[in-house]
CSV table of C-alpha atoms in Angstrom, one decimal:
chain,number,residue,atom,x,y,z
A,26,GLY,CA,-224.3,69.6,-27.5
A,27,LYS,CA,-220.8,69.5,-26.0
A,28,VAL,CA,-218.7,72.6,-25.8
A,29,THR,CA,-214.5,72.2,-26.5
A,30,ALA,CA,-212.8,75.0,-24.6
A,31,SER,CA,-209.2,76.1,-24.3
A,32,ARG,CA,-206.7,75.4,-21.7
A,33,GLN,CA,-207.4,79.1,-21.2
A,34,GLY,CA,-211.4,78.1,-20.9
A,35,LYS,CA,-212.2,80.2,-23.4
A,36,PRO,CA,-214.9,78.3,-26.2
A,37,LEU,CA,-213.4,76.5,-29.3
A,38,THR,CA,-216.2,74.8,-30.6
A,39,ILE,CA,-219.5,73.1,-30.4
A,40,THR,CA,-220.7,70.2,-31.3
A,41,GLY,CA,-223.9,68.6,-31.5
A,42,THR,CA,-226.8,67.0,-32.8
A,43,ILE,CA,-230.2,67.9,-33.9
A,44,GLN,CA,-233.0,65.7,-33.9
A,45,GLU,CA,-236.6,66.2,-36.0
A,46,VAL,CA,-239.3,65.8,-33.2
A,47,SER,CA,-242.5,67.2,-34.5
A,48,GLN,CA,-244.0,63.5,-35.7
A,49,LYS,CA,-243.3,62.3,-32.2
A,50,LYS,CA,-245.4,65.7,-30.2
A,51,LEU,CA,-248.2,65.6,-33.4
A,52,ILE,CA,-248.1,61.7,-31.8
A,53,GLU,CA,-248.4,62.8,-28.2
A,54,ARG,CA,-251.1,65.9,-28.9
A,55,GLU,CA,-253.2,62.9,-30.7
A,56,ARG,CA,-252.5,60.5,-27.7
A,57,GLU,CA,-253.8,62.9,-25.2
A,58,ASP,CA,-256.5,63.9,-28.1
A,59,TRP,CA,-257.6,60.6,-27.7
A,60,LYS,CA,-257.4,60.7,-24.1
A,61,THR,CA,-260.0,63.5,-23.9
A,62,ARG,CA,-262.8,62.3,-26.2
A,63,HIS,CA,-262.9,59.0,-24.3
A,64,GLU,CA,-263.3,60.9,-21.3
A,65,LEU,CA,-265.4,63.0,-22.6
A,66,VAL,CA,-267.8,59.7,-24.1
A,67,THR,CA,-267.0,58.2,-20.7
A,68,SER,CA,-268.5,60.7,-18.8
A,69,SER,CA,-271.0,61.1,-20.6
A,70,ALA,CA,-272.6,57.8,-21.4
A,71,GLY,CA,-272.1,57.3,-16.9
A,72,LEU,CA,-269.6,54.2,-17.8
A,73,VAL,CA,-267.3,52.2,-16.0
A,74,ILE,CA,-264.2,50.5,-18.0
A,75,TYR,CA,-262.0,48.5,-17.0
A,76,ASP,CA,-258.9,46.7,-18.8
A,77,TYR,CA,-258.8,43.7,-17.2
A,78,ASP,CA,-254.7,41.6,-17.1
A,79,ILE,CA,-256.2,37.4,-17.1
A,80,PRO,CA,-252.9,36.2,-16.1
A,81,SER,CA,-252.7,38.5,-12.6
A,82,GLY,CA,-256.4,38.9,-12.4
A,83,ASN,CA,-255.5,42.9,-12.0
A,84,ILE,CA,-258.2,45.2,-13.1
A,85,VAL,CA,-257.6,49.1,-14.0
A,86,TRP,CA,-260.7,50.6,-13.5
A,87,SER,CA,-261.6,54.0,-15.3
A,88,GLY,CA,-264.5,56.1,-15.7
A,89,ASN,CA,-267.0,57.2,-13.9
A,90,SER,CA,-266.4,54.4,-10.4
A,91,ARG,CA,-266.8,57.2,-8.1
A,92,GLU,CA,-270.1,59.0,-9.8
A,93,VAL,CA,-271.6,55.1,-11.1
A,94,LEU,CA,-270.3,53.0,-7.7
A,95,GLY,CA,-268.9,55.1,-4.7
A,96,PHE,CA,-266.0,53.5,-5.3
A,97,LYS,CA,-262.3,55.3,-6.5
A,98,PRO,CA,-261.2,53.1,-9.4
A,99,LYS,CA,-258.6,51.1,-7.0
A,100,GLU,CA,-261.1,50.6,-4.4
A,101,LEU,CA,-262.9,48.1,-6.9
A,102,GLY,CA,-259.8,46.5,-6.9
A,103,ASN,CA,-259.0,43.3,-8.8
A,104,ILE,CA,-260.9,39.7,-11.0
A,105,ASP,CA,-261.7,38.7,-6.9
A,106,ARG,CA,-262.9,42.0,-5.4
A,107,TRP,CA,-265.0,42.7,-8.6
A,108,ILE,CA,-266.6,39.2,-7.6
A,109,ALA,CA,-267.3,39.7,-4.7
A,110,LEU,CA,-269.4,42.7,-5.2
A,111,ILE,CA,-271.7,41.0,-8.0
A,112,HIS,CA,-274.8,39.9,-6.2
A,113,PRO,CA,-274.9,36.8,-5.0
A,114,GLU,CA,-277.9,35.3,-6.5
A,115,ASP,CA,-276.1,36.7,-10.1
A,116,ARG,CA,-272.4,35.3,-9.2
A,117,GLY,CA,-272.3,32.1,-10.3
A,118,GLU,CA,-274.1,32.8,-13.9
A,119,ALA,CA,-272.5,36.6,-13.9
A,120,PHE,CA,-268.9,33.8,-13.6
A,121,ALA,CA,-269.5,31.3,-15.7
A,122,LEU,CA,-270.7,33.1,-18.5
A,123,LEU,CA,-267.2,35.1,-17.7
A,124,GLU,CA,-265.0,31.7,-18.0
A,125,ASN,CA,-267.5,30.2,-21.2
A,126,ALA,CA,-266.8,33.5,-22.9
A,127,GLU,CA,-263.1,34.0,-22.3
A,128,LYS,CA,-262.5,29.8,-23.2
A,129,ASP,CA,-264.0,30.9,-26.9
A,130,LEU,CA,-263.0,34.2,-27.0
A,131,LEU,CA,-266.4,35.6,-27.2
A,132,PRO,CA,-268.3,38.9,-26.1
A,133,TYR,CA,-269.1,38.9,-23.1
A,134,ASP,CA,-272.4,40.6,-22.2
A,135,VAL,CA,-274.4,39.9,-19.0
A,136,TYR,CA,-276.3,41.9,-16.4
A,137,TYR,CA,-276.3,41.6,-12.8
A,138,ARG,CA,-276.4,43.5,-9.6
A,139,PHE,CA,-273.8,45.0,-8.7
A,140,ARG,CA,-273.8,46.0,-4.8
A,141,LYS,CA,-272.4,49.9,-4.8
A,142,LYS,CA,-269.5,51.3,-2.0
A,143,SER,CA,-272.9,52.7,0.1
A,144,GLY,CA,-274.6,48.9,0.4
A,145,ALA,CA,-276.8,49.2,-2.3
A,146,TYR,CA,-277.1,46.9,-5.2
A,147,ILE,CA,-277.6,48.6,-8.6
A,148,HIS,CA,-278.5,46.7,-12.1
A,149,MET,CA,-275.3,46.3,-14.8
A,150,HIS,CA,-274.7,45.6,-18.1
A,151,ASP,CA,-271.4,44.7,-18.5
A,152,ARG,CA,-270.1,43.9,-22.1
A,153,GLY,CA,-266.2,43.2,-22.4
A,154,PHE,CA,-264.5,41.7,-25.2
A,155,PHE,CA,-261.2,39.6,-25.4
A,156,ILE,CA,-257.6,39.9,-26.6
A,157,ALA,CA,-255.4,36.4,-27.6
A,158,ASP,CA,-252.3,35.9,-27.6
A,159,LYS,CA,-250.6,34.5,-30.6
A,160,LYS,CA,-251.1,30.8,-29.3
A,161,GLY,CA,-255.2,31.7,-28.9
A,162,HIS,CA,-255.2,32.6,-25.0
A,163,ALA,CA,-257.1,35.2,-23.4
A,164,VAL,CA,-254.7,37.4,-21.9
A,165,ARG,CA,-256.8,41.0,-21.4
A,166,MET,CA,-260.3,41.8,-21.5
A,167,LEU,CA,-261.4,45.1,-21.9
A,168,GLY,CA,-265.1,46.3,-21.3
A,169,MET,CA,-267.4,49.1,-19.7
A,170,MET,CA,-270.5,48.5,-17.0
A,171,ALA,CA,-273.2,51.0,-17.4
A,172,ASP,CA,-276.4,51.3,-14.9
A,173,VAL,CA,-279.1,50.1,-16.4
A,174,SER,CA,-281.0,50.6,-12.7
A,175,ALA,CA,-283.5,52.6,-14.2
A,176,ARG,CA,-284.5,50.8,-17.1
A,177,VAL,CA,-285.2,47.7,-15.3
A,178,GLU,CA,-287.2,49.5,-12.6
A,179,ALA,CA,-289.4,51.1,-15.7
A,180,GLU,CA,-289.6,47.5,-17.1
A,181,LYS,CA,-290.7,45.8,-14.1
A,182,THR,CA,-293.3,48.5,-13.9
A,183,ILE,CA,-294.5,48.1,-17.0
A,184,ARG,CA,-295.0,44.6,-16.4
A,185,GLU,CA,-297.1,44.5,-13.1
A,186,ASN,CA,-299.5,47.4,-14.4
A,187,SER,CA,-300.7,44.6,-17.5
A,188,LEU,CA,-300.8,42.1,-15.0
A,189,PHE,CA,-302.8,44.7,-12.7
A,190,ARG,CA,-304.4,45.3,-16.2
A,191,GLU,CA,-305.3,41.7,-17.1
A,192,SER,CA,-306.7,40.2,-13.7
A,193,LEU,CA,-308.9,43.7,-14.0
A,194,GLU,CA,-309.9,42.3,-17.0
A,195,SER,CA,-310.4,38.8,-16.2
A,196,ALA,CA,-312.8,39.7,-13.0
A,197,MET,CA,-314.9,42.1,-15.6
A,198,PRO,CA,-318.3,40.3,-16.8
A,199,GLY,CA,-317.8,40.8,-20.4
């Protein structure tokens, strides 16, 4: 608004506009609600979430990066840093699958070992989905990584126990 005053400084008129902001406030509240839901789901599922901008190579990390990996989101860095943190024996396959999925705009779904800040490796299940531009080229990837180390170790124990049982059975007469 604006006040028009006389030469003596006495207010004469007030002119202004009023804008309805209820819809805007409702949208802001809904956005905050979705953000809260996202954080709750991410936290309860133990997920590390990422948003990869393909042309720049930058990755925005969120979710449980500190709890799962020991890194603050900014410490995880860009695509080159992600590749470097994958176990050397798994790196080639993980990156080749990423390139193929990106080229064909297919979901990315891979297991690999990933280095934590402590230097230890954990088993990760990484799933991502691509967003394409109007020309059909991938420009963005949204995804999530989950620590599946406990499951991998349980499967290993089951295999070892099964092999042990089989060796016992084959060594026993009759």
